[in-house]
Short mmCIF file of C-alpha atoms in Angstrom, two decimals:
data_model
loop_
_atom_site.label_atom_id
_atom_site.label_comp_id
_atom_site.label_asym_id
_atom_site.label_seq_id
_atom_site.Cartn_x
_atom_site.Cartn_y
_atom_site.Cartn_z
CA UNK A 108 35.04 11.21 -3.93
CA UNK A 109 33.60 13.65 -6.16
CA UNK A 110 32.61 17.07 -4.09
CA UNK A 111 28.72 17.21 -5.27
CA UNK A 112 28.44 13.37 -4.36
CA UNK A 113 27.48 12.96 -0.71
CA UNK A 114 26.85 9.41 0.86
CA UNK A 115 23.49 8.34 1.25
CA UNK A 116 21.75 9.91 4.33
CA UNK A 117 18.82 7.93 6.19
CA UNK A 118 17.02 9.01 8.57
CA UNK A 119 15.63 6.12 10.55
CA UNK A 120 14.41 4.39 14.06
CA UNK A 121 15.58 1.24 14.66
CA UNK A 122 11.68 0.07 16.31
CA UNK A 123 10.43 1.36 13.25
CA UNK A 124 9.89 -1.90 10.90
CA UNK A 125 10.03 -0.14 7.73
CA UNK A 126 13.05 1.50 8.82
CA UNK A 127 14.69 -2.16 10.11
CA UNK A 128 14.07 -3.35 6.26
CA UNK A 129 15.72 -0.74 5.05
CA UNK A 130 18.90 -0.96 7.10
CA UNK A 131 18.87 -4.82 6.20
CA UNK A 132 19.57 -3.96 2.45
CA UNK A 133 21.73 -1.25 2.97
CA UNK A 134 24.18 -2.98 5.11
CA UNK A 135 23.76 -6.06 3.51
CA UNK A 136 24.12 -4.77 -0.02
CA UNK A 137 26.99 -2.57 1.36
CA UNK A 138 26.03 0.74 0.33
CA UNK A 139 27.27 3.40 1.98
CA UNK A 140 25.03 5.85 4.01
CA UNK A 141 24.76 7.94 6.59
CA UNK A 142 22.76 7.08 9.74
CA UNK A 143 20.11 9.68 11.14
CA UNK A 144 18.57 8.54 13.53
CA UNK A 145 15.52 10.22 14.36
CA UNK A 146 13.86 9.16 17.99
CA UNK A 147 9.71 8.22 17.46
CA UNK A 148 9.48 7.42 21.75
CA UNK A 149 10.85 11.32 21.78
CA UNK A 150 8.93 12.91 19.30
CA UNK A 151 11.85 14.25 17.07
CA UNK A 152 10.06 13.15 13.98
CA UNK A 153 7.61 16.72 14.90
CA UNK A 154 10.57 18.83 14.88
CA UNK A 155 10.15 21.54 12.36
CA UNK A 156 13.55 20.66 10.78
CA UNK A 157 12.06 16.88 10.13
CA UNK A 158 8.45 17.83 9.00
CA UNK A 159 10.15 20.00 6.66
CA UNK A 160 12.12 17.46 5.02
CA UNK A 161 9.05 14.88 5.29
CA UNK A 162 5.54 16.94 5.66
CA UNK A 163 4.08 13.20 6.94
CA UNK A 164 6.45 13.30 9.61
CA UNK A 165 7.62 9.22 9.13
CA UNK A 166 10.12 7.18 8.94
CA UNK A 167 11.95 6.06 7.01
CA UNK A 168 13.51 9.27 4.57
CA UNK A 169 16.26 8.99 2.18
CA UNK A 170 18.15 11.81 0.90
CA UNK A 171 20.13 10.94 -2.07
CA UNK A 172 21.97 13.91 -3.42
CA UNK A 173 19.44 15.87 -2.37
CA UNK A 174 16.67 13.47 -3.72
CA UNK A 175 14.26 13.12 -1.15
CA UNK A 176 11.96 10.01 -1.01
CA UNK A 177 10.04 8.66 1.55
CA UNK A 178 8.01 5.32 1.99
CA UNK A 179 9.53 2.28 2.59
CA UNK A 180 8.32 0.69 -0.35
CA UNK A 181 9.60 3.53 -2.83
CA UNK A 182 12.81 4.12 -1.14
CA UNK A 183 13.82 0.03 -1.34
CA UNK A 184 12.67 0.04 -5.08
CA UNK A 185 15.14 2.75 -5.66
CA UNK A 186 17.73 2.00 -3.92
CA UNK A 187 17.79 -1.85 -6.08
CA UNK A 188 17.45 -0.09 -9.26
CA UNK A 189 20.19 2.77 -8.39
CA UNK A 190 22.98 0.48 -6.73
CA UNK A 191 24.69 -2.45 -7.87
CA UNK A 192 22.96 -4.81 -5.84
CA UNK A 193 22.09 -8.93 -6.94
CA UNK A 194 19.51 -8.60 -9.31
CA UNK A 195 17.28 -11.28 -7.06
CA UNK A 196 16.04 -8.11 -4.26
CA UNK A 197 14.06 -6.57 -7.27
CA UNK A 198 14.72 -8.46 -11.41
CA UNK A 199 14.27 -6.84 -14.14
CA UNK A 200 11.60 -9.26 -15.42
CA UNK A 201 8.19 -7.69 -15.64
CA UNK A 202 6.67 -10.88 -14.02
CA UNK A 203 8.70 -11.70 -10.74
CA UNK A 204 8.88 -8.07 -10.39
CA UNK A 205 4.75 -7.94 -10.70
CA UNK A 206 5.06 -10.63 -7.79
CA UNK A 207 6.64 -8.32 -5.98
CA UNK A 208 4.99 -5.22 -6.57
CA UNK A 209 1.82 -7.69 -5.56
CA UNK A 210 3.02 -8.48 -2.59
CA UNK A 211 4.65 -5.13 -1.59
CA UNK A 212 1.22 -3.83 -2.15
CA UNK A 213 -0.97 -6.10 -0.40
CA UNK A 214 1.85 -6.09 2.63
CA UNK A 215 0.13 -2.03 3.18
CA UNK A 216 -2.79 -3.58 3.80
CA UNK A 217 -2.48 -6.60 5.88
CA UNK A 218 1.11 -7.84 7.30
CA UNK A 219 1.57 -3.65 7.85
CA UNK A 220 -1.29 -3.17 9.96
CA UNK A 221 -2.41 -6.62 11.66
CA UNK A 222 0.74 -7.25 12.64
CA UNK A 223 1.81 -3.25 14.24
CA UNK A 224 -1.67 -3.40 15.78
CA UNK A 225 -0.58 -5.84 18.07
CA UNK A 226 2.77 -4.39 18.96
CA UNK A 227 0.71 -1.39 19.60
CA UNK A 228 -1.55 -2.85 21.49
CA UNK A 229 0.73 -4.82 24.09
CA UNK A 230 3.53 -2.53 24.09
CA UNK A 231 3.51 1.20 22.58
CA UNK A 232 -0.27 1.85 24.02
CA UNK A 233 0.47 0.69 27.89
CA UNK A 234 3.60 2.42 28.12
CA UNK A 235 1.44 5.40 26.63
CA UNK A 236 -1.17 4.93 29.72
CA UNK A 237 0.00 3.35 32.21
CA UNK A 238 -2.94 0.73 31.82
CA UNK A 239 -2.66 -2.96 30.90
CA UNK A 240 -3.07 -4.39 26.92
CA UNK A 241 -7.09 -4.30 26.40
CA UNK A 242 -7.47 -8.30 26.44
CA UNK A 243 -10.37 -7.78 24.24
CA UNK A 244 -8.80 -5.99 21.36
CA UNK A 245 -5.24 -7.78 21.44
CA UNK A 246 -7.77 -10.84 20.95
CA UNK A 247 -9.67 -9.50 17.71
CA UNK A 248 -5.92 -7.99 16.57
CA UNK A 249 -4.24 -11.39 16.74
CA UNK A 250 -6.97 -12.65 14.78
CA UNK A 251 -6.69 -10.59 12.15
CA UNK A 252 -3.05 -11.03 12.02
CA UNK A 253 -3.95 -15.02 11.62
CA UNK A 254 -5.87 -14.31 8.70
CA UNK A 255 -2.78 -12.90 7.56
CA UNK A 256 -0.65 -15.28 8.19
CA UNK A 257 -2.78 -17.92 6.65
CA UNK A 258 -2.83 -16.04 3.32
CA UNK A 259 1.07 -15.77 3.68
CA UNK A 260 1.46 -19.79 4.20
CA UNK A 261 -1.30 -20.00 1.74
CA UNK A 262 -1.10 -17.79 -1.12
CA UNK A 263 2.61 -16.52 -0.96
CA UNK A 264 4.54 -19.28 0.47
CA UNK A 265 2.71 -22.04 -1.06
CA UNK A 266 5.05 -23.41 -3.55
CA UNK A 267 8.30 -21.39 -3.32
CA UNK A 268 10.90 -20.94 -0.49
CA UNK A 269 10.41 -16.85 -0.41
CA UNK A 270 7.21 -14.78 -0.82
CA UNK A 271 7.72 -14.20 -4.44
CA UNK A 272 9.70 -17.34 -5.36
CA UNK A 273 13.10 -19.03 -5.55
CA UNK A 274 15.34 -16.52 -4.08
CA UNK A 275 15.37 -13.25 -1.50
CA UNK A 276 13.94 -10.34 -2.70
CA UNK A 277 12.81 -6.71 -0.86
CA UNK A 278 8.99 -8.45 -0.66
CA UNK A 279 11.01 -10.98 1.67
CA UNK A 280 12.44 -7.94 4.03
CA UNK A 281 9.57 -5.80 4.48
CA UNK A 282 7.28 -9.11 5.72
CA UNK A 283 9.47 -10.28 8.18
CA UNK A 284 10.57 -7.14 10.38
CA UNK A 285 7.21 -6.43 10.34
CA UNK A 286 6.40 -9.83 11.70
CA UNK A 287 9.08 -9.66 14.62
CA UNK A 288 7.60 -6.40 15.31
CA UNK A 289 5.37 -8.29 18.22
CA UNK A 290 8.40 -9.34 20.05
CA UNK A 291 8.50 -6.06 21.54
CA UNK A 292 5.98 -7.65 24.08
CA UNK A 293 7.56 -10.70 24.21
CA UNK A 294 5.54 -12.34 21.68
CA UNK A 295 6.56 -14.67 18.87
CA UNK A 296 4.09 -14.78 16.20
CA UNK A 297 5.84 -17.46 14.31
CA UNK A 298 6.77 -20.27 16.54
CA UNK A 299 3.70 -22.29 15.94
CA UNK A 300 4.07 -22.09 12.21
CA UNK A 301 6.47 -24.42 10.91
CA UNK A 302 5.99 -23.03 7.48
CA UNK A 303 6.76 -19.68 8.24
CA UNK A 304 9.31 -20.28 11.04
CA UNK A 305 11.20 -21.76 8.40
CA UNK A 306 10.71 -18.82 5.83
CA UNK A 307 12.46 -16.86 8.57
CA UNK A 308 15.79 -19.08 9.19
CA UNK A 309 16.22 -18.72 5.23
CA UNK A 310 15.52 -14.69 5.63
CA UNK A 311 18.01 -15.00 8.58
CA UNK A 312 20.52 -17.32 6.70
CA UNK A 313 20.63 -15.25 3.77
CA UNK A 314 21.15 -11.74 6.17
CA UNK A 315 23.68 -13.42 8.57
CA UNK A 316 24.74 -11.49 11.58
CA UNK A 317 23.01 -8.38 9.50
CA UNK A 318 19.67 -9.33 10.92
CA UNK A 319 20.46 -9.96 14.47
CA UNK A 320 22.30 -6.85 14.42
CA UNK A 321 19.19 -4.91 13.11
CA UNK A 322 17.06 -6.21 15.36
CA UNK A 323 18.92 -5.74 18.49
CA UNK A 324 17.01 -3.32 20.11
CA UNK A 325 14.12 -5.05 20.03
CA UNK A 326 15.82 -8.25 20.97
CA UNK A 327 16.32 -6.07 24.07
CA UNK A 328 12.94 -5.05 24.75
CA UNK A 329 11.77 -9.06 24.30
CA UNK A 330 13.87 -9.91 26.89
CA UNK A 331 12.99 -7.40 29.06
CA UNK A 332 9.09 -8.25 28.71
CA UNK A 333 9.98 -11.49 29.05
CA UNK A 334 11.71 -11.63 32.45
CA UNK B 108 -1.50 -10.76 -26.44
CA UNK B 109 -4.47 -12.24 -24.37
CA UNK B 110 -5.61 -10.20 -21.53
CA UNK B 111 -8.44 -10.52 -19.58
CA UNK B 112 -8.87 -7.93 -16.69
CA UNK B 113 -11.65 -9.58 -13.90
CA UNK B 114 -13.35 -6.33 -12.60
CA UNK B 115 -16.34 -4.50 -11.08
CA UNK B 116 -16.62 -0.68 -12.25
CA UNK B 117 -17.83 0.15 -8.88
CA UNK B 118 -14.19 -0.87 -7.42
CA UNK B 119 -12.11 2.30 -7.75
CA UNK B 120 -9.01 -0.07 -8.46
CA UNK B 121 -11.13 -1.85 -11.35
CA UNK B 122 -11.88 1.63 -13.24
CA UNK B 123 -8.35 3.01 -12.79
CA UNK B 124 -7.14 -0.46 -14.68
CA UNK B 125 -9.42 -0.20 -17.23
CA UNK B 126 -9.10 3.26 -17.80
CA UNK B 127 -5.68 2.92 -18.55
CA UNK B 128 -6.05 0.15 -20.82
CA UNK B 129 -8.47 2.12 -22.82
CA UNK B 130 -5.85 5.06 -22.83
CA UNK B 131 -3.34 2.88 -24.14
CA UNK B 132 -5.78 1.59 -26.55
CA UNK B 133 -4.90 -2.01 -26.01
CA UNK B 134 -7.32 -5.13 -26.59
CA UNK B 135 -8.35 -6.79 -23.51
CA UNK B 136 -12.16 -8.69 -22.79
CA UNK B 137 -13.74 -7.49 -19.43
CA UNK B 138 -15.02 -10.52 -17.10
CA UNK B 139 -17.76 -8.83 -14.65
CA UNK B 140 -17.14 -9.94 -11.53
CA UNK B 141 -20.63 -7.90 -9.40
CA UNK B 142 -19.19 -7.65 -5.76
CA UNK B 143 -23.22 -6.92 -4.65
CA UNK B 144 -23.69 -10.14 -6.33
CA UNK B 145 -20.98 -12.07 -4.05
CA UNK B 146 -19.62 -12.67 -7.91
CA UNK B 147 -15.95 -12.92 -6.00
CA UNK B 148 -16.54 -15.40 -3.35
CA UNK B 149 -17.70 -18.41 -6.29
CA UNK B 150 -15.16 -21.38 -6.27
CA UNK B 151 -14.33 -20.63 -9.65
CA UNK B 152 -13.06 -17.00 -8.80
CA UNK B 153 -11.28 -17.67 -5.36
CA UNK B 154 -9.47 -20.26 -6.90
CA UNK B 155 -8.45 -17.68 -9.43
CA UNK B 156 -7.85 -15.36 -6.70
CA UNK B 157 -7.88 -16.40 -2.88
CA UNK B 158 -7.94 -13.24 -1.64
CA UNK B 159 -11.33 -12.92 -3.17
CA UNK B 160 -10.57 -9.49 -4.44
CA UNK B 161 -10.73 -7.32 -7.71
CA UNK B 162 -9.30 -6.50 -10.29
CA UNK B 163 -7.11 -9.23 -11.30
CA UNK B 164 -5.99 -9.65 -14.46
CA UNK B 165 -5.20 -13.07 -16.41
CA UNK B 166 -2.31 -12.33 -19.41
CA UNK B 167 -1.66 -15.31 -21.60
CA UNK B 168 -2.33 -17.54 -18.31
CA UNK B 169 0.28 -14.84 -16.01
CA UNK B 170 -2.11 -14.35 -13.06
CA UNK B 171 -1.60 -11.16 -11.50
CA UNK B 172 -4.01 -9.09 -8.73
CA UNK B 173 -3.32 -5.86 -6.89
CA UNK B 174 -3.88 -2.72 -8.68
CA UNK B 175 -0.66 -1.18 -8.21
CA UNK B 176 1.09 -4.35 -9.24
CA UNK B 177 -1.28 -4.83 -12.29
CA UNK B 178 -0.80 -0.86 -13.55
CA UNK B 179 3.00 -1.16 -13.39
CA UNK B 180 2.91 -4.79 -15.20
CA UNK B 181 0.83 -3.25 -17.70
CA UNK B 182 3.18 -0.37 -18.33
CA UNK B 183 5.80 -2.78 -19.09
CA UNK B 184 3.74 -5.06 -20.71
CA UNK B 185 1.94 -3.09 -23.16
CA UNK B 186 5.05 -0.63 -23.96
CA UNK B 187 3.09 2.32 -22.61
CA UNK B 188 4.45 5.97 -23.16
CA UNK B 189 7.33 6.64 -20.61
CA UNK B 190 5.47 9.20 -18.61
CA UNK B 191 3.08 6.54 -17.71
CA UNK B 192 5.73 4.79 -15.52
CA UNK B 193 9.25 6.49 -16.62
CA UNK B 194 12.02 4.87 -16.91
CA UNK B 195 14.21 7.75 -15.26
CA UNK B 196 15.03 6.28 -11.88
CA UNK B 197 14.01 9.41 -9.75
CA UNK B 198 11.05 10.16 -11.89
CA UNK B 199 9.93 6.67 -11.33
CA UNK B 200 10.63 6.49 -7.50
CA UNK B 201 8.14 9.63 -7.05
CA UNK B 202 5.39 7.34 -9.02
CA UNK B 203 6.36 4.66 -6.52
CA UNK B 204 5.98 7.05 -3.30
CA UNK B 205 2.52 8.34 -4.58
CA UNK B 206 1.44 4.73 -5.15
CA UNK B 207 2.93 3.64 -1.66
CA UNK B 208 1.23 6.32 0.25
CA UNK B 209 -2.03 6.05 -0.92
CA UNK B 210 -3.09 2.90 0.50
CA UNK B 211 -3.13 4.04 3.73
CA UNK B 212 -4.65 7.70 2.64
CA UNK B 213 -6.27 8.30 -0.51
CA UNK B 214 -7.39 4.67 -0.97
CA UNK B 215 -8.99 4.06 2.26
CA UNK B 216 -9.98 7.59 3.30
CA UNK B 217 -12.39 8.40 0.19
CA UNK B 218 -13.83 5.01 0.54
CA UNK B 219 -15.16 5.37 3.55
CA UNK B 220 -16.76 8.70 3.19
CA UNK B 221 -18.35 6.52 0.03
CA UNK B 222 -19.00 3.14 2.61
CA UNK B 223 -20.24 5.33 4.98
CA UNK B 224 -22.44 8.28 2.77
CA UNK B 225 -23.31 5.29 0.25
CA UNK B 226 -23.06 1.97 0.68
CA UNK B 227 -23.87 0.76 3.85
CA UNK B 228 -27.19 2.51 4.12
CA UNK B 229 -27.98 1.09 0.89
CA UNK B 230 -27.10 -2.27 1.95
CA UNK B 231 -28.60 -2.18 5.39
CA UNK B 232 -31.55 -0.01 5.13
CA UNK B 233 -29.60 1.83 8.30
CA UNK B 234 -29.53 5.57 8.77
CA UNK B 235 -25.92 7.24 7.84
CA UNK B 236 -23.86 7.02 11.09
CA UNK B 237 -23.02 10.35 11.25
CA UNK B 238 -20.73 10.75 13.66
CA UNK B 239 -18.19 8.31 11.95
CA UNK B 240 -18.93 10.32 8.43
CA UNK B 241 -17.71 13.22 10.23
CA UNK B 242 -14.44 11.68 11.44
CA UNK B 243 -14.24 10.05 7.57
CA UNK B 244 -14.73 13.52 6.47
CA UNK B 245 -11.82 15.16 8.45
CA UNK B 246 -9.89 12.20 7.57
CA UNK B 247 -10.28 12.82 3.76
CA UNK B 248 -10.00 16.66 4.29
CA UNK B 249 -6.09 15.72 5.85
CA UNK B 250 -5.16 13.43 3.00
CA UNK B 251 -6.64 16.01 0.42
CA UNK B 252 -4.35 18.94 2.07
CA UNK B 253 -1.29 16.57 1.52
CA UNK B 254 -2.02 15.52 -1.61
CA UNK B 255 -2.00 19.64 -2.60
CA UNK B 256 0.66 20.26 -0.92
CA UNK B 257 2.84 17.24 -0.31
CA UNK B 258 2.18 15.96 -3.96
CA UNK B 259 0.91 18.08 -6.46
CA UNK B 260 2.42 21.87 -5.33
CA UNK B 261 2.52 23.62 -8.41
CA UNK B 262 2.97 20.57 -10.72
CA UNK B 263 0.36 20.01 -13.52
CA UNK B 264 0.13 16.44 -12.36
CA UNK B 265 0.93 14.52 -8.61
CA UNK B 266 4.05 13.39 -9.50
CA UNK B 267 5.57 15.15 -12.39
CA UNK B 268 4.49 17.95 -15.28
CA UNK B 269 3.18 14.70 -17.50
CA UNK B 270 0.39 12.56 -16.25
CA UNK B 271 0.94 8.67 -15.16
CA UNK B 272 -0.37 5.93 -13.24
CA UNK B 273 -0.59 7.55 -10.12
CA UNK B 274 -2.79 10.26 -11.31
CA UNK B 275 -4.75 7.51 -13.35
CA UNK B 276 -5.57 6.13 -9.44
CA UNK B 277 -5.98 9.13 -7.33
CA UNK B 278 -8.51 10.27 -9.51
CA UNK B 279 -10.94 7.03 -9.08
CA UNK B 280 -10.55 7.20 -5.91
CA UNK B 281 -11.53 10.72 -5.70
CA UNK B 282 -14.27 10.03 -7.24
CA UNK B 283 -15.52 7.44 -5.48
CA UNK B 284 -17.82 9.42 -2.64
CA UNK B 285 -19.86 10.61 -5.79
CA UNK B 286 -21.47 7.91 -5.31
CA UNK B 287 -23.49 9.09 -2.68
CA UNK B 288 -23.74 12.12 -4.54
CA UNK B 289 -20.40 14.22 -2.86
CA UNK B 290 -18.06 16.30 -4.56
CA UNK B 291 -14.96 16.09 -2.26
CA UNK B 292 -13.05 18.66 -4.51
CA UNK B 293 -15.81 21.14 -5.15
CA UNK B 294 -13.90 23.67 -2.75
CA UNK B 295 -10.59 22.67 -3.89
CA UNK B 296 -9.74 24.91 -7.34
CA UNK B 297 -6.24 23.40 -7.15
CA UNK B 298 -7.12 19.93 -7.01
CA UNK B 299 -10.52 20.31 -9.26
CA UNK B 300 -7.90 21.97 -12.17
CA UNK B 301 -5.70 18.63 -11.86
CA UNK B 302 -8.76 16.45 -12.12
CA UNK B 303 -10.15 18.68 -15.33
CA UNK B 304 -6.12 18.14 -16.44
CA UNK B 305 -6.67 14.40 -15.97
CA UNK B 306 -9.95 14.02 -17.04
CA UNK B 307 -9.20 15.88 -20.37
CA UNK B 308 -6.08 13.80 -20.93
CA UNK B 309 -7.70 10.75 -20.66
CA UNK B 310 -11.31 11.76 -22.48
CA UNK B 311 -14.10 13.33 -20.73
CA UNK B 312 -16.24 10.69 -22.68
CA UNK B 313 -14.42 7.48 -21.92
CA UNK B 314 -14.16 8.95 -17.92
CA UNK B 315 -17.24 9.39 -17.85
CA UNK B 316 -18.67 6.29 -19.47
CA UNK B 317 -16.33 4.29 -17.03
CA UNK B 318 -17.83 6.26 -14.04
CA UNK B 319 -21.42 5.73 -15.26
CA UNK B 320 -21.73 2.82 -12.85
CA UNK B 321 -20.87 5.29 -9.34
CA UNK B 322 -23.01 8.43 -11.27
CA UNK B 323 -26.32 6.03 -10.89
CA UNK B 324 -25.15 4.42 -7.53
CA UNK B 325 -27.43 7.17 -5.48
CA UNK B 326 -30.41 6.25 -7.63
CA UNK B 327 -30.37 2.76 -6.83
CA UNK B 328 -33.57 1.63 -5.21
CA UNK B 329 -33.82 -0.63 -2.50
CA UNK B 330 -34.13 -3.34 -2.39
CA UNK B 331 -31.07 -4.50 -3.23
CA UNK B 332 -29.47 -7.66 -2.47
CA UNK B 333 -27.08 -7.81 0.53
CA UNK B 334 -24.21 -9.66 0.54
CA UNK B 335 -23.57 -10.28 4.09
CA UNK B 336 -19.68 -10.54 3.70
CA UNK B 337 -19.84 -7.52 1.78
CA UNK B 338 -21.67 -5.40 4.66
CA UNK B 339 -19.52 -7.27 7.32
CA UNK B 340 -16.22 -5.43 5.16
CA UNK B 341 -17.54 -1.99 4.88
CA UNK B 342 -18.59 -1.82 9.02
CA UNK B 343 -14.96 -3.14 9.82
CA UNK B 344 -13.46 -0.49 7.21
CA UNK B 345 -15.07 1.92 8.82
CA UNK B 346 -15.06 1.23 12.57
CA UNK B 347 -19.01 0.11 12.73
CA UNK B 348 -19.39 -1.65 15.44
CA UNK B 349 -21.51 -4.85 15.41
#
């Protein structure tokens, strides 16, 4: 290996859904990186060593070669266009890529937040206080994360087996570790959607052990909320 | 090349798009879509676009919405000058990071201040709810201090020494709260320079022709027609409580 080439570094938390996406491609793409792991539940993303390298002080953060690049969205987009990986995560053609620019960009917006608010809700916010999910709010949270859903069913998954059509692509990896994200509190926010239960098999089919793996940890905390 | 870009100028989105086009000097026929009208929720437009939204753009019968999505297409499409979008992998990721990050800063922090200062009042006939301008405010003063320092620095433009897209966007959103008649950069030389850089690369007279529509927002008199589902967006935006 070259000297001035180091492997990819990524600095990541494995309850972080952005960050889970991004391990999905990596390992299943098999590029090779360096783990970094950088605890949210302890605060090490406020170190001054971290907010140095990402002012924002999030994860995910790739350092390639001394490129640094942050955002989820960004750092997948680069890493498809910089490795030799299938050209399904992110074609060259100007339209399917537009579909998944247009999904990638509406995900901010909706699947993001709608479906974190509830994993917030039920599981990061009592642990923070001590006090019980606020019945109330996890009520108006999970329906905003059905409006979501029915778009996805609707909209996205209305004629094609993926979000943006025939085959796997990043659009595919950012939606659905986001949507397991509610597990965390036991909570499966696919089961009664055939349509998108479905969607996630293929996800998981096309990942193999790669997504179990992935997901492990908060495999863990599922079973542990649901004992 | 047919294109046909469905848009309101008072959608910071809609002006970036067709600000751009205009830039790039390529033909395309404007369908006014008037989100105080309710324009977006007809049958014919939400079966256009179910997510009821604008802009969204119709090329040769390729449907396309989100402004991010629609700006990069266009790039591509139209064979735009590589600065734009570059090609350079790096260069092109930073474009992508800018664009990422602002939907959950820039984006949604300057329109509230503008929801908040401007809209809802003039939809409701309510008082400004001050204390939730405030918070906007502070917001907006955060994601202005990173977009100095995390973004621009000592670059000529956010992402590079050349202007592109993401410039083309943070400035329409910027400019957004002058609606309600606020300067958010008046005390910010840095970040007024890059908007005179912008603005002077694109054509003070086209910018401001484009803008005209959020220049004579604070001068509309009520009444003026409220779209319920319109009103019932802006309080969730920005935490009003019903």
């Amino acid at each position: 290996m070259d000297a001035r080439t180091r492997p990819l570094e990524v600095y990541v938390d494995l309850m972080s859904q952005p960050c889970r996406a991004l391990l999905l491609f990596l390992r299943h793409n098999h590029i090779p990186h360096t783990v970094k792991n950088v605890l949210l539940h302890r605060g090490e993303q406020k170190t001054p060593e971290f907010t140095k390298l990402n002012p924002m002080q999030k994860v995910p953060v790739i350092v390639d070669n001394g490129f640094v690049l942050t955002e989820s969205d960004a750092i997948l987009k680069y890493l498809a266009t910089t490795y030799k990986v299938p050209h399904h995560w992110y074609p060259q053609d100007p339209k399917i890529r537009a579909r998944i620019n247009e999904y990638t960009s509406w995900h901010q917006t909706n699947t993001r937040p709608h479906a974190a608010r509830v994993f917030i809700l039920e599981v990061l916010m009592p642990r923070m206080t001590g006090n019980p999910p606020d019945a109330k709010k996890v009520e108006r949270a999970l329906a905003d994360l059905s409006e979501t859903l029915d778009k996805l069913e609707s909209v996205f998954l209305k004629r094609q087996p993926f979000l943006c059509g025939d085959e796997i692509t990043l659009a595919d990896l950012l939606a659905i570790c986001e949507l397991m994200q509610p597990l965390g509190s036991g909570r499966d926010v696919l089961k009664d959607r055939p349509k998108l239960d479905a969607w996630r098999e293929r996800i998981k089919s096309a990942m193999k052990d790669t997504f179990d793996e992935v997901h492990m940890y908060l495999y863990r905390l599922r079973d542990k909320a649901r004992l | 090349m047919a294109l046909e870009v469905y848009c309101d100028l008072l959608s910071q989105p809609c002006r970036a798009i067709v600000l751009f086009l205009r830039a790039l000097e390529v033909p395309f026929s404007t369908m006014e879509i008037s989100l105080l009208k309710g324009d977006n929720r007809t049958e014919q437009f939400s079966s256009l676009n179910p997510k009821m939204m604008v802009p969204v753009i119709v090329d040769d019968g390729f449907v396309l919405t989100e402004s991010v999505a629609i700006m990069k297409y266009l790039a591509a499409r139209c064979k735009a000058a590589d600065h734009w979008y570059p090609a350079d992998i790096q260069r092109r990721a930073k474009v992508d990071e800018y664009l990422a990050w602002q939907h959950v800063h820039t984006r949604p922090h300057a329109m509230k201040v503008f929801h908040l200062e401007g809209l809802l009042p003039k939809l409701t006939g309510q008082p400004v709810k001050e204390v939730l301008l405030s918070r906007a405010l502070r917001e907006l003063d955060e994601t202005l201090d990173l977009l100095e320092n995390m973004f621009l620095k000592d670059k000529k433009f956010l992402c590079a020494d050349d202007i592109s897209i993401a410039d083309i966007m943070a400035i329409c959103e910027l400019m957004q709260p002058l609606g309600a008649g606020r300067d958010v950069l008046v005390k910010r030389p840095r970040l007024n320079e890059w908007k005179r850089r912008v603005v002077d690369h694109l054509g003070r007279q086209l910018f401001e022709d484009i803008h005209r529509v959020i220049f004579s927002f604070k001068d509309l008199q009520p009444p003026i027609q409220r779209p319920s589902h319109l009103i019932a967006f802006c309080e969730k935006l920005c935490g009003v409580s019903s």
